[in-house]
């Protein structure tokens, strides 16, 4: 008999807060999801374009699903916890109690969701400034980012919310605070959604120009003046209270968090591709794009130097992979489109509409990739994850239309693997996020493009580009009125 003792398996907990549910996974050091749980969370829509949630409801769900996935596991084998979440805005008062983001004064509804579009007027005024920080978001800020939402709160809820607010958190940062008691922010959230720059930090002139000079006066304490790279260990790990809530031992390492799409990118983009005959083998990670296909699609590409791409967010330094610049393209509602654009009820017509929709999404992806490549990216392989990556037609169309091989993750829950990778790095079990990505990100299947269809899709792409140009002309005309 072999008298040698087996090394105990090390586990990491990944917690993902999506739009409508919270999920958790227990993941081992090889990236295998050994337990998984999910729980719905509530969404309020008090009026059109207003979407709100409760940070207490979200945290309770985080605790519930975490307890389920660690049940029966030796606590000493759980080494770290990582969070990711939607880029929603959480508001608390000076005692860290929930503060209403609504006219009804319902304090438990203290989260403005990422998809909330109440701040259209505010974002238009912000974009009209043409401030230099806007060059890091493709030249135009989205209504889904945080500055316009903050401005809306000041202009519409000054007495009930703005003046009483102690802290404004991006949801991923709220979760790491809740777990550790430390108000540090992740470089991912503040760079991608708040205009923080890795080289200069906060730009006083921007906040003063848009009417939020209040945030400058207190040295940005309310929105974060202590910033950590994703995967860095936060404070002294889990507080006694958080440990009890989550069903984990006190002091377990907690990582600086990521936005959910970025966690998905982390879970797939760094996988070891040896032996799969891919063009990105023996090339830097900059030859890859991670495509996270959920409610919307996000296209994540990294570079060693900053690349400014018109219409594409970034470059963001260390926002996903430490030491690399991130560009983020996107397509809204790709996983949530409605069909039935005509009165026809036949299955053949429905199938044609369905195929045309998927082809249009893939043509849009090709447009994003070509725009990124024209600006200086060198991309030869797509890495897909998310719900739509389970759709064989969606995957094959992306391979055929872009002309690039598509790599699918072995674990469907790549976002949870990405969150667990953060926890693994915070634990110190891996030297870097890059090492953890290579060990824990696993390839499942590779889909090669069918080059026989190249000429056909090239022609379709020409039509697509003409439609894009017509759409720009139409918008220009409408904006002139």
PDB file of N, CA and C in Angstrom, residues 225-287:
ATOM      1  N   UNK A 225     -11.576  55.934  -2.656  1.00  0.00           N
ATOM      2  CA  UNK A 225     -10.216  56.479  -2.789  1.00  0.00           C
ATOM      3  C   UNK A 225      -9.164  55.429  -2.453  1.00  0.00           C
ATOM      4  N   UNK A 226      -9.609  54.176  -2.359  1.00  0.00           N
ATOM      5  CA  UNK A 226      -8.687  53.047  -2.181  1.00  0.00           C
ATOM      6  C   UNK A 226      -9.073  52.006  -3.224  1.00  0.00           C
ATOM      7  N   UNK A 227      -8.191  51.795  -4.204  1.00  0.00           N
ATOM      8  CA  UNK A 227      -8.522  50.945  -5.357  1.00  0.00           C
ATOM      9  C   UNK A 227      -7.564  49.762  -5.437  1.00  0.00           C
ATOM     10  N   UNK A 228      -8.128  48.561  -5.654  1.00  0.00           N
ATOM     11  CA  UNK A 228      -7.328  47.334  -5.749  1.00  0.00           C
ATOM     12  C   UNK A 228      -7.505  46.681  -7.114  1.00  0.00           C
ATOM     13  N   UNK A 229      -6.493  45.941  -7.542  1.00  0.00           N
ATOM     14  CA  UNK A 229      -6.602  45.180  -8.787  1.00  0.00           C
ATOM     15  C   UNK A 229      -7.476  43.953  -8.562  1.00  0.00           C
ATOM     16  N   UNK A 230      -8.246  43.528  -9.574  1.00  0.00           N
ATOM     17  CA  UNK A 230      -9.061  42.325  -9.427  1.00  0.00           C
ATOM     18  C   UNK A 230      -8.218  41.134  -8.976  1.00  0.00           C
ATOM     19  N   UNK A 231      -8.704  40.402  -7.987  1.00  0.00           N
ATOM     20  CA  UNK A 231      -7.974  39.242  -7.484  1.00  0.00           C
ATOM     21  C   UNK A 231      -7.091  39.536  -6.289  1.00  0.00           C
ATOM     22  N   UNK A 232      -6.829  40.822  -6.025  1.00  0.00           N
ATOM     23  CA  UNK A 232      -6.063  41.173  -4.824  1.00  0.00           C
ATOM     24  C   UNK A 232      -6.881  40.837  -3.584  1.00  0.00           C
ATOM     25  N   UNK A 233      -6.212  40.446  -2.523  1.00  0.00           N
ATOM     26  CA  UNK A 233      -6.894  40.130  -1.276  1.00  0.00           C
ATOM     27  C   UNK A 233      -7.380  41.414  -0.614  1.00  0.00           C
ATOM     28  N   UNK A 234      -8.630  41.401  -0.162  1.00  0.00           N
ATOM     29  CA  UNK A 234      -9.232  42.582   0.460  1.00  0.00           C
ATOM     30  C   UNK A 234      -9.196  42.448   1.976  1.00  0.00           C
ATOM     31  N   UNK A 235      -8.579  43.423   2.646  1.00  0.00           N
ATOM     32  CA  UNK A 235      -8.541  43.459   4.100  1.00  0.00           C
ATOM     33  C   UNK A 235      -7.993  42.188   4.718  1.00  0.00           C
ATOM     34  N   UNK A 236      -8.650  41.713   5.759  1.00  0.00           N
ATOM     35  CA  UNK A 236      -8.230  40.492   6.464  1.00  0.00           C
ATOM     36  C   UNK A 236      -9.156  39.323   6.164  1.00  0.00           C
ATOM     37  N   UNK A 237      -9.810  39.388   5.006  1.00  0.00           N
ATOM     38  CA  UNK A 237     -10.704  38.308   4.622  1.00  0.00           C
ATOM     39  C   UNK A 237     -12.076  38.444   5.252  1.00  0.00           C
ATOM     40  N   UNK A 238     -12.814  37.343   5.301  1.00  0.00           N
ATOM     41  CA  UNK A 238     -14.187  37.366   5.808  1.00  0.00           C
ATOM     42  C   UNK A 238     -14.247  37.815   7.261  1.00  0.00           C
ATOM     43  N   UNK A 239     -15.136  38.775   7.542  1.00  0.00           N
ATOM     44  CA  UNK A 239     -15.379  39.190   8.921  1.00  0.00           C
ATOM     45  C   UNK A 239     -16.172  38.093   9.630  1.00  0.00           C
ATOM     46  N   UNK A 240     -16.174  38.089  10.958  1.00  0.00           N
ATOM     47  CA  UNK A 240     -16.964  37.077  11.687  1.00  0.00           C
ATOM     48  C   UNK A 240     -18.439  37.079  11.277  1.00  0.00           C
ATOM     49  N   UNK A 241     -19.012  38.271  11.117  1.00  0.00           N
ATOM     50  CA  UNK A 241     -20.430  38.375  10.748  1.00  0.00           C
ATOM     51  C   UNK A 241     -20.686  37.799   9.354  1.00  0.00           C
ATOM     52  N   UNK A 242     -19.833  38.186   8.382  1.00  0.00           N
ATOM     53  CA  UNK A 242     -20.005  37.697   7.015  1.00  0.00           C
ATOM     54  C   UNK A 242     -19.765  36.193   6.947  1.00  0.00           C
ATOM     55  N   UNK A 243     -18.785  35.701   7.711  1.00  0.00           N
ATOM     56  CA  UNK A 243     -18.485  34.273   7.720  1.00  0.00           C
ATOM     57  C   UNK A 243     -19.696  33.472   8.207  1.00  0.00           C
ATOM     58  N   UNK A 244     -20.344  33.986   9.237  1.00  0.00           N
ATOM     59  CA  UNK A 244     -21.543  33.319   9.755  1.00  0.00           C
ATOM     60  C   UNK A 244     -22.669  33.340   8.720  1.00  0.00           C
ATOM     61  N   UNK A 245     -22.831  34.498   8.059  1.00  0.00           N
ATOM     62  CA  UNK A 245     -23.885  34.643   7.044  1.00  0.00           C
ATOM     63  C   UNK A 245     -23.699  33.665   5.889  1.00  0.00           C
ATOM     64  N   UNK A 246     -22.436  33.505   5.473  1.00  0.00           N
ATOM     65  CA  UNK A 246     -22.130  32.701   4.288  1.00  0.00           C
ATOM     66  C   UNK A 246     -21.903  31.222   4.593  1.00  0.00           C
ATOM     67  N   UNK A 247     -21.746  30.898   5.875  1.00  0.00           N
ATOM     68  CA  UNK A 247     -21.468  29.509   6.239  1.00  0.00           C
ATOM     69  C   UNK A 247     -20.039  29.104   5.969  1.00  0.00           C
ATOM     70  N   UNK A 248     -19.127  30.081   6.098  1.00  0.00           N
ATOM     71  CA  UNK A 248     -17.702  29.852   5.835  1.00  0.00           C
ATOM     72  C   UNK A 248     -16.881  30.264   7.055  1.00  0.00           C
ATOM     73  N   UNK A 249     -15.650  29.772   7.179  1.00  0.00           N
ATOM     74  CA  UNK A 249     -14.807  30.157   8.310  1.00  0.00           C
ATOM     75  C   UNK A 249     -14.358  31.618   8.225  1.00  0.00           C
ATOM     76  N   UNK A 250     -14.235  32.240   9.347  1.00  0.00           N
ATOM     77  CA  UNK A 250     -13.733  33.615   9.432  1.00  0.00           C
ATOM     78  C   UNK A 250     -12.316  33.698   8.874  1.00  0.00           C
ATOM     79  N   UNK A 251     -12.020  34.800   8.184  1.00  0.00           N
ATOM     80  CA  UNK A 251     -10.664  35.052   7.712  1.00  0.00           C
ATOM     81  C   UNK A 251     -10.330  34.487   6.351  1.00  0.00           C
ATOM     82  N   UNK A 252     -11.231  33.713   5.730  1.00  0.00           N
ATOM     83  CA  UNK A 252     -10.962  33.205   4.379  1.00  0.00           C
ATOM     84  C   UNK A 252     -10.736  34.386   3.428  1.00  0.00           C
ATOM     85  N   UNK A 253      -9.789  34.243   2.526  1.00  0.00           N
ATOM     86  CA  UNK A 253      -9.432  35.329   1.611  1.00  0.00           C
ATOM     87  C   UNK A 253     -10.613  35.731   0.733  1.00  0.00           C
ATOM     88  N   UNK A 254     -10.796  37.045   0.597  1.00  0.00           N
ATOM     89  CA  UNK A 254     -11.825  37.601  -0.291  1.00  0.00           C
ATOM     90  C   UNK A 254     -11.118  38.470  -1.325  1.00  0.00           C
ATOM     91  N   UNK A 255     -11.471  38.273  -2.583  1.00  0.00           N
ATOM     92  CA  UNK A 255     -10.786  38.976  -3.662  1.00  0.00           C
ATOM     93  C   UNK A 255     -11.480  40.274  -4.045  1.00  0.00           C
ATOM     94  N   UNK A 256     -10.692  41.241  -4.512  1.00  0.00           N
ATOM     95  CA  UNK A 256     -11.274  42.402  -5.184  1.00  0.00           C
ATOM     96  C   UNK A 256     -12.047  41.877  -6.397  1.00  0.00           C
ATOM     97  N   UNK A 257     -13.223  42.399  -6.608  1.00  0.00           N
ATOM     98  CA  UNK A 257     -14.218  41.772  -7.484  1.00  0.00           C
ATOM     99  C   UNK A 257     -14.109  42.196  -8.954  1.00  0.00           C
ATOM    100  N   UNK A 258     -15.047  41.648  -9.746  1.00  0.00           N
ATOM    101  CA  UNK A 258     -15.151  41.976 -11.170  1.00  0.00           C
ATOM    102  C   UNK A 258     -16.615  42.205 -11.542  1.00  0.00           C
ATOM    103  N   UNK A 259     -16.837  42.954 -12.610  1.00  0.00           N
ATOM    104  CA  UNK A 259     -18.153  43.018 -13.239  1.00  0.00           C
ATOM    105  C   UNK A 259     -18.416  41.643 -13.849  1.00  0.00           C
ATOM    106  N   UNK A 260     -19.684  41.236 -13.922  1.00  0.00           N
ATOM    107  CA  UNK A 260     -20.003  39.860 -14.327  1.00  0.00           C
ATOM    108  C   UNK A 260     -19.443  39.464 -15.690  1.00  0.00           C
ATOM    109  N   UNK A 261     -19.584  40.329 -16.688  1.00  0.00           N
ATOM    110  CA  UNK A 261     -19.069  39.985 -18.021  1.00  0.00           C
ATOM    111  C   UNK A 261     -17.561  39.781 -17.996  1.00  0.00           C
ATOM    112  N   UNK A 262     -16.873  40.594 -17.190  1.00  0.00           N
ATOM    113  CA  UNK A 262     -15.422  40.495 -17.100  1.00  0.00           C
ATOM    114  C   UNK A 262     -14.994  39.199 -16.411  1.00  0.00           C
ATOM    115  N   UNK A 263     -15.815  38.747 -15.469  1.00  0.00           N
ATOM    116  CA  UNK A 263     -15.535  37.451 -14.836  1.00  0.00           C
ATOM    117  C   UNK A 263     -15.667  36.329 -15.855  1.00  0.00           C
ATOM    118  N   UNK A 264     -16.662  36.439 -16.746  1.00  0.00           N
ATOM    119  CA  UNK A 264     -16.802  35.452 -17.821  1.00  0.00           C
ATOM    120  C   UNK A 264     -15.583  35.437 -18.717  1.00  0.00           C
ATOM    121  N   UNK A 265     -15.078  36.625 -19.041  1.00  0.00           N
ATOM    122  CA  UNK A 265     -13.857  36.718 -19.850  1.00  0.00           C
ATOM    123  C   UNK A 265     -12.682  36.064 -19.165  1.00  0.00           C
ATOM    124  N   UNK A 266     -12.567  36.323 -17.858  1.00  0.00           N
ATOM    125  CA  UNK A 266     -11.473  35.742 -17.078  1.00  0.00           C
ATOM    126  C   UNK A 266     -11.554  34.215 -17.068  1.00  0.00           C
ATOM    127  N   UNK A 267     -12.784  33.698 -17.067  1.00  0.00           N
ATOM    128  CA  UNK A 267     -12.975  32.254 -16.993  1.00  0.00           C
ATOM    129  C   UNK A 267     -12.628  31.507 -18.262  1.00  0.00           C
ATOM    130  N   UNK A 268     -12.532  32.208 -19.406  1.00  0.00           N
ATOM    131  CA  UNK A 268     -12.275  31.496 -20.668  1.00  0.00           C
ATOM    132  C   UNK A 268     -11.025  31.946 -21.423  1.00  0.00           C
ATOM    133  N   UNK A 269     -10.681  33.228 -21.337  1.00  0.00           N
ATOM    134  CA  UNK A 269      -9.702  33.785 -22.282  1.00  0.00           C
ATOM    135  C   UNK A 269      -8.281  33.266 -22.064  1.00  0.00           C
ATOM    136  N   UNK A 270      -7.971  32.815 -20.854  1.00  0.00           N
ATOM    137  CA  UNK A 270      -6.595  32.396 -20.576  1.00  0.00           C
ATOM    138  C   UNK A 270      -6.366  30.906 -20.598  1.00  0.00           C
ATOM    139  N   UNK A 271      -7.349  30.133 -21.092  1.00  0.00           N
ATOM    140  CA  UNK A 271      -7.247  28.671 -21.064  1.00  0.00           C
ATOM    141  C   UNK A 271      -6.058  28.157 -21.873  1.00  0.00           C
ATOM    142  N   UNK A 272      -5.490  27.054 -21.421  1.00  0.00           N
ATOM    143  CA  UNK A 272      -4.385  26.397 -22.125  1.00  0.00           C
ATOM    144  C   UNK A 272      -4.930  25.753 -23.403  1.00  0.00           C
ATOM    145  N   UNK A 273      -4.404  26.144 -24.577  1.00  0.00           N
ATOM    146  CA  UNK A 273      -4.948  25.656 -25.858  1.00  0.00           C
ATOM    147  C   UNK A 273      -4.030  24.654 -26.555  1.00  0.00           C
ATOM    148  N   UNK A 274      -3.018  24.168 -25.863  1.00  0.00           N
ATOM    149  CA  UNK A 274      -2.076  23.246 -26.503  1.00  0.00           C
ATOM    150  C   UNK A 274      -2.773  21.992 -27.011  1.00  0.00           C
ATOM    151  N   UNK A 275      -2.409  21.595 -28.219  1.00  0.00           N
ATOM    152  CA  UNK A 275      -2.939  20.370 -28.788  1.00  0.00           C
ATOM    153  C   UNK A 275      -4.261  20.506 -29.510  1.00  0.00           C
ATOM    154  N   UNK A 276      -4.768  21.729 -29.646  1.00  0.00           N
ATOM    155  CA  UNK A 276      -6.052  21.927 -30.313  1.00  0.00           C
ATOM    156  C   UNK A 276      -5.899  22.544 -31.708  1.00  0.00           C
ATOM    157  N   UNK A 277      -4.660  22.702 -32.150  1.00  0.00           N
ATOM    158  CA  UNK A 277      -4.388  23.225 -33.496  1.00  0.00           C
ATOM    159  C   UNK A 277      -5.073  24.562 -33.744  1.00  0.00           C
ATOM    160  N   UNK A 278      -4.928  25.474 -32.802  1.00  0.00           N
ATOM    161  CA  UNK A 278      -5.541  26.796 -32.910  1.00  0.00           C
ATOM    162  C   UNK A 278      -4.506  27.848 -33.287  1.00  0.00           C
ATOM    163  N   UNK A 279      -4.909  28.871 -34.051  1.00  0.00           N
ATOM    164  CA  UNK A 279      -3.945  29.898 -34.455  1.00  0.00           C
ATOM    165  C   UNK A 279      -3.393  30.706 -33.289  1.00  0.00           C
ATOM    166  N   UNK A 280      -4.096  30.689 -32.127  1.00  0.00           N
ATOM    167  CA  UNK A 280      -3.609  31.465 -30.980  1.00  0.00           C
ATOM    168  C   UNK A 280      -2.600  30.691 -30.131  1.00  0.00           C
ATOM    169  N   UNK A 281      -2.345  29.402 -30.478  1.00  0.00           N
ATOM    170  CA  UNK A 281      -1.363  28.627 -29.723  1.00  0.00           C
ATOM    171  C   UNK A 281       0.019  29.230 -29.900  1.00  0.00           C
ATOM    172  N   UNK A 282       0.773  29.288 -28.815  1.00  0.00           N
ATOM    173  CA  UNK A 282       2.124  29.878 -28.801  1.00  0.00           C
ATOM    174  C   UNK A 282       2.120  31.359 -29.145  1.00  0.00           C
ATOM    175  N   UNK A 283       0.942  31.999 -29.027  1.00  0.00           N
ATOM    176  CA  UNK A 283       0.841  33.443 -29.209  1.00  0.00           C
ATOM    177  C   UNK A 283       0.340  34.070 -27.921  1.00  0.00           C
ATOM    178  N   UNK A 284       0.605  35.356 -27.713  1.00  0.00           N
ATOM    179  CA  UNK A 284       0.140  35.987 -26.474  1.00  0.00           C
ATOM    180  C   UNK A 284      -1.383  36.006 -26.399  1.00  0.00           C
ATOM    181  N   UNK A 285      -1.882  36.206 -25.206  1.00  0.00           N
ATOM    182  CA  UNK A 285      -3.324  36.232 -24.965  1.00  0.00           C
ATOM    183  C   UNK A 285      -4.017  37.341 -25.756  1.00  0.00           C
ATOM    184  N   UNK A 286      -3.235  38.301 -26.234  1.00  0.00           N
ATOM    185  CA  UNK A 286      -3.786  39.413 -27.010  1.00  0.00           C
ATOM    186  C   UNK A 286      -4.337  38.970 -28.368  1.00  0.00           C
ATOM    187  N   UNK A 287      -4.076  37.723 -28.770  1.00  0.00           N
ATOM    188  CA  UNK A 287      -4.617  37.206 -30.033  1.00  0.00           C
ATOM    189  C   UNK A 287      -6.038  36.669 -29.857  1.00  0.00           C
TER     190      UNK A 287
END
